[in-house]
PDB file of C-alpha atoms and ligand atoms in Angstrom:
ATOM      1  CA  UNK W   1       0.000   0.000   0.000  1.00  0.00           C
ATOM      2  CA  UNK W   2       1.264   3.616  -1.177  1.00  0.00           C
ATOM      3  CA  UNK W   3       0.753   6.258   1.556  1.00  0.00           C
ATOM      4  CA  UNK W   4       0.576   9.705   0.570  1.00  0.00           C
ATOM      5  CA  UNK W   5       1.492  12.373   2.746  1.00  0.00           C
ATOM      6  CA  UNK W   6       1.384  16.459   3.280  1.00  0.00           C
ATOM      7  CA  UNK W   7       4.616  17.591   3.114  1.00  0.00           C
ATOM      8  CA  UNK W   8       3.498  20.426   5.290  1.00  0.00           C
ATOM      9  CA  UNK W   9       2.153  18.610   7.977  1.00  0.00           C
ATOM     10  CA  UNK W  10       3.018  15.273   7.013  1.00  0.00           C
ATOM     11  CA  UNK W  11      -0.631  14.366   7.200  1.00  0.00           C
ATOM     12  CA  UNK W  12      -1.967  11.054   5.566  1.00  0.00           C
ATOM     13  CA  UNK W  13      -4.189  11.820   2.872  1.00  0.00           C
ATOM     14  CA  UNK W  14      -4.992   8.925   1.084  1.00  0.00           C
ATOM     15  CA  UNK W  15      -7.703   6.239   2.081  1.00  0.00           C
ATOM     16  CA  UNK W  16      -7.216   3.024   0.680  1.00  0.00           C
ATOM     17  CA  UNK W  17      -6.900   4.120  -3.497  1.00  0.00           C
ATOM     18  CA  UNK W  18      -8.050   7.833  -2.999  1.00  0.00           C
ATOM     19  CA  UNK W  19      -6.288  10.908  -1.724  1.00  0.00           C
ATOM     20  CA  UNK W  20      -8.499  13.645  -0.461  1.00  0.00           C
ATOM     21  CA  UNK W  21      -8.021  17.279  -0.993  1.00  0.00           C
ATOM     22  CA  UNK W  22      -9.501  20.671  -0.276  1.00  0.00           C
ATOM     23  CA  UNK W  23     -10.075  22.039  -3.592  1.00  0.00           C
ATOM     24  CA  UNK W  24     -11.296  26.077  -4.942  1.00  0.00           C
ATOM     25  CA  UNK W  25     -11.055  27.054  -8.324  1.00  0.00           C
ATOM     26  CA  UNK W  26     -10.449  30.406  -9.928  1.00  0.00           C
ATOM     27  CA  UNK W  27     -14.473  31.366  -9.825  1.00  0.00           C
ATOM     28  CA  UNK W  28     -15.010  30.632  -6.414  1.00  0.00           C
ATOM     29  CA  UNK W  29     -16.175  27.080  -6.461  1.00  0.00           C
ATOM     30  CA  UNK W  30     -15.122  25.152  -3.417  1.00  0.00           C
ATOM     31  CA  UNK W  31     -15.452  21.416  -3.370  1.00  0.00           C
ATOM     32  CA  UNK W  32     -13.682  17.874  -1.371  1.00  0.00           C
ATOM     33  CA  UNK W  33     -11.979  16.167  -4.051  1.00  0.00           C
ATOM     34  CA  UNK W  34     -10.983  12.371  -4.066  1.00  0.00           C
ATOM     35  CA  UNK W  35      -8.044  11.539  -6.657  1.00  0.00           C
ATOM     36  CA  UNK W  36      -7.399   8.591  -7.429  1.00  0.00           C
ATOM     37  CA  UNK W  37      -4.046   7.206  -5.984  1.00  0.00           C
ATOM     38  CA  UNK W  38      -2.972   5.357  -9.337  1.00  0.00           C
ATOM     39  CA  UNK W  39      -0.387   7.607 -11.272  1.00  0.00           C
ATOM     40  CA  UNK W  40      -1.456   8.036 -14.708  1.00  0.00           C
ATOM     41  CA  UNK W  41      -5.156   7.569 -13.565  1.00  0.00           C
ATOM     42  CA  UNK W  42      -6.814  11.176 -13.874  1.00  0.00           C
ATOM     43  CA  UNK W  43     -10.032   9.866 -12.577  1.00  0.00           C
ATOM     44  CA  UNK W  44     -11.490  11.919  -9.622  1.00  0.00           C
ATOM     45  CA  UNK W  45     -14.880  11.936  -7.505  1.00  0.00           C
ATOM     46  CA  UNK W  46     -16.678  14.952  -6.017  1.00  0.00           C
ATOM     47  CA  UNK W  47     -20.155  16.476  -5.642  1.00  0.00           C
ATOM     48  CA  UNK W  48     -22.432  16.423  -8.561  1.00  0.00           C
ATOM     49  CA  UNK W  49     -23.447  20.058  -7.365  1.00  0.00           C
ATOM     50  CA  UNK W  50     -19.697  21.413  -8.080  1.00  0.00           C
ATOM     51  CA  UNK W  51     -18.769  22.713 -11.067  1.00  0.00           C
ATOM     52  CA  UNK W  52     -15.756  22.456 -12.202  1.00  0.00           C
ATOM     53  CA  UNK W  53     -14.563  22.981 -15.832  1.00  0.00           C
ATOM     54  CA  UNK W  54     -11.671  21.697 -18.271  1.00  0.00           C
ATOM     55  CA  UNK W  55      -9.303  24.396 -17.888  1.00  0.00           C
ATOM     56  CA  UNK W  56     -10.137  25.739 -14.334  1.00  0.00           C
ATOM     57  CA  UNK W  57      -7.096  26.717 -11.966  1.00  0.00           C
ATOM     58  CA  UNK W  58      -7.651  24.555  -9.117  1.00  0.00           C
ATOM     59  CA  UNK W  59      -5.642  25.220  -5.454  1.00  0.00           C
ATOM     60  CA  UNK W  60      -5.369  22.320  -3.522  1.00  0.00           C
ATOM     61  CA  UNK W  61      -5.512  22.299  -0.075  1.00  0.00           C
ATOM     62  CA  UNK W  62      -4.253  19.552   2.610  1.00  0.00           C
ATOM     63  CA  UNK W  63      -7.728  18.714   4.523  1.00  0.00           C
ATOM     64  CA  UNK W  64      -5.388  18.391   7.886  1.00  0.00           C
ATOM     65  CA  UNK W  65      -3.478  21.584   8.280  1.00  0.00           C
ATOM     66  CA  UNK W  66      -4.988  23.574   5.571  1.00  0.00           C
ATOM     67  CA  UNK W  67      -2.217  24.720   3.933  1.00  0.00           C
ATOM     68  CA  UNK W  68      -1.745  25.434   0.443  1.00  0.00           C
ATOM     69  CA  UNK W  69      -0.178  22.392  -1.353  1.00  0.00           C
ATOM     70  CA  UNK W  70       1.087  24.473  -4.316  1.00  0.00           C
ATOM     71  CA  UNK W  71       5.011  23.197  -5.790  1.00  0.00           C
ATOM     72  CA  UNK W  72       6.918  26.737  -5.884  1.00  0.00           C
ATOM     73  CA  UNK W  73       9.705  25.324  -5.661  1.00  0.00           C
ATOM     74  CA  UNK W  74       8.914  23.974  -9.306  1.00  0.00           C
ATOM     75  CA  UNK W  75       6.469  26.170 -10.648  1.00  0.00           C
ATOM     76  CA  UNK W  76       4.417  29.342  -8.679  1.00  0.00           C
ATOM     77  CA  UNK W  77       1.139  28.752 -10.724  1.00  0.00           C
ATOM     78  CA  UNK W  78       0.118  25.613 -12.147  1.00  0.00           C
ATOM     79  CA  UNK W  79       2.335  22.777 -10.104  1.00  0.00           C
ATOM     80  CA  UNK W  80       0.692  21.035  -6.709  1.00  0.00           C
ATOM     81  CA  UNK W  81       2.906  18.667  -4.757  1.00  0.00           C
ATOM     82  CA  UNK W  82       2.246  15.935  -1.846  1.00  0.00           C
ATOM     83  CA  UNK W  83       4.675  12.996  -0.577  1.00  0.00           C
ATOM     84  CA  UNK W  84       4.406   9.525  -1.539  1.00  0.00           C
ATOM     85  CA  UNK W  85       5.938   6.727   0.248  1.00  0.00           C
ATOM     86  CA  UNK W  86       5.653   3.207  -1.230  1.00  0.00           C
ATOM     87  CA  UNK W  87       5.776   0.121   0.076  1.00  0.00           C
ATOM     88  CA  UNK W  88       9.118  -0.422   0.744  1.00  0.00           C
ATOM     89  CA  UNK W  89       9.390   2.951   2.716  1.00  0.00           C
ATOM     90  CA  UNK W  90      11.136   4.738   0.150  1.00  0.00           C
ATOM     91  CA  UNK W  91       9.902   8.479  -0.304  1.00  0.00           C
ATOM     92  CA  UNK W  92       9.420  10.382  -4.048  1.00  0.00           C
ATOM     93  CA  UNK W  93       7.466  13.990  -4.424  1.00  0.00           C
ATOM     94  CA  UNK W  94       4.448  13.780  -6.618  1.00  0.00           C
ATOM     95  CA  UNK W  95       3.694  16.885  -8.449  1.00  0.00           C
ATOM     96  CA  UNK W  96       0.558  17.241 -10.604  1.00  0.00           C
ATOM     97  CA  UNK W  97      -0.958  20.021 -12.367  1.00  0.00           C
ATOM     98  CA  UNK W  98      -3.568  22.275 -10.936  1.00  0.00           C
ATOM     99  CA  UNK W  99      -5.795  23.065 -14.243  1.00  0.00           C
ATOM    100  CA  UNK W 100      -8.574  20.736 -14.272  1.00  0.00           C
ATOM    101  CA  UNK W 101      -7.802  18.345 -17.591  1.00  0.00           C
ATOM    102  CA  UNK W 102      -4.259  18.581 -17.459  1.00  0.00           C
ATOM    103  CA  UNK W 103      -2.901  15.014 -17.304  1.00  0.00           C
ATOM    104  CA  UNK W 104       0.633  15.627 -15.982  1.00  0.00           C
ATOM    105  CA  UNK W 105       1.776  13.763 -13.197  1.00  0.00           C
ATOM    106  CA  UNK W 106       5.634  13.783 -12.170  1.00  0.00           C
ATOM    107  CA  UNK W 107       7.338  11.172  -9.450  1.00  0.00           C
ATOM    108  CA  UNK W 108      10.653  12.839  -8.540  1.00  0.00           C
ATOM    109  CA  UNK W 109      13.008  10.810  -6.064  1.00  0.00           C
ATOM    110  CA  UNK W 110      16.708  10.300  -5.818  1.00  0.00           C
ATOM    111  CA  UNK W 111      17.011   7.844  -8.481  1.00  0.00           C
ATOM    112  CA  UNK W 112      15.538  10.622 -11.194  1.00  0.00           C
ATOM    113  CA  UNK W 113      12.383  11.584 -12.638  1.00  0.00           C
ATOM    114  CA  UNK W 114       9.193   9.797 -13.603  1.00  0.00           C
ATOM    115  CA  UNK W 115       7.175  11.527 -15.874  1.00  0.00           C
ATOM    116  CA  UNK W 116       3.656  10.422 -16.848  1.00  0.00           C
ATOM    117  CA  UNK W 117      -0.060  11.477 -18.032  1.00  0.00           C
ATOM    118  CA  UNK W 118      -1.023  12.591 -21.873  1.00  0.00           C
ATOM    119  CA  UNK W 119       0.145  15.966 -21.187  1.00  0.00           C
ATOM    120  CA  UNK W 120       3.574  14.930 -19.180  1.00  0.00           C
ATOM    121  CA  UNK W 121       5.846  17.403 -21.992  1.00  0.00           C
ATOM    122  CA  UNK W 122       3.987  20.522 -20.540  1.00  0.00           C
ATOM    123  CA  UNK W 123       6.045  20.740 -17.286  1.00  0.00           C
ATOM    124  CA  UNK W 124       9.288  18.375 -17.849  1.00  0.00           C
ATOM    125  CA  UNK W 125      11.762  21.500 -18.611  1.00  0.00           C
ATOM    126  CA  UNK W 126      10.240  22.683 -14.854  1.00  0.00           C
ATOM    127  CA  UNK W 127      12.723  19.871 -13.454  1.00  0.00           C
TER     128      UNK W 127
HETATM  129 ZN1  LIG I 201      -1.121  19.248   5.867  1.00  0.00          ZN
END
């Protein structure tokens, strides 16, 4: 089992194949968002009521300590990041994009980077 952690807090986030996040987009919308925990699967679950729109900035937010979970470090705007640890123990940053429909997802630990998602060229120079 993958865990995946704040890196603010160093929270668990994920339940079983999900991760949960605070989420607002850029027109005010505020929803809970459950990711999948699969990299490379973009699927996601939230309210029916929401909407959110290809294209919409999204900020995520860690449910725990509320903090912003935005990657500056990589990219002020568009780039989110949380921890993952795997089974073995070994620890790797995940960073995904914020805008809804973007399919970049980025798994950056010692050994390199691991890029993936339809859209994984958007973001690589960012490294
Ligand atoms: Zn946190």
């Amino acid at each position: 089992m993958k865990n995946y952690i704040c890196p603010k807090c160093n929270g668990y986030l994920s339940i079983d194949n999900e991760i949960i996040f605070l989420t607002k987009n850029n027109k005010g919308g505020s929803a809970i968002v459950l990711l999948s925990a699969e990299l490379g699967d973009y699927s996601f679950r939230k309210n029916d009521s929401v909407d959110f729109k290809s294209g919409d900035h999204v900020n995520f937010i860690c449910p725990i300590c509320y903090e912003n979970l935005n990657a500056e470090e990589y990219d002020e705007k568009n780039l989110a990041k949380i921890y993952m640890v795997d089974n073995n123990g070994k620890k790797s940053d995940i960073v995904f994009s914020k805008v809804l429909g973007e399919k970049c997802t980025y798994t950056i630990h010692e050994d390199g980077i691991e890029a993936h998602g339809d859209h994984k060229d958007a973001y690589i120079d960012k490294f």
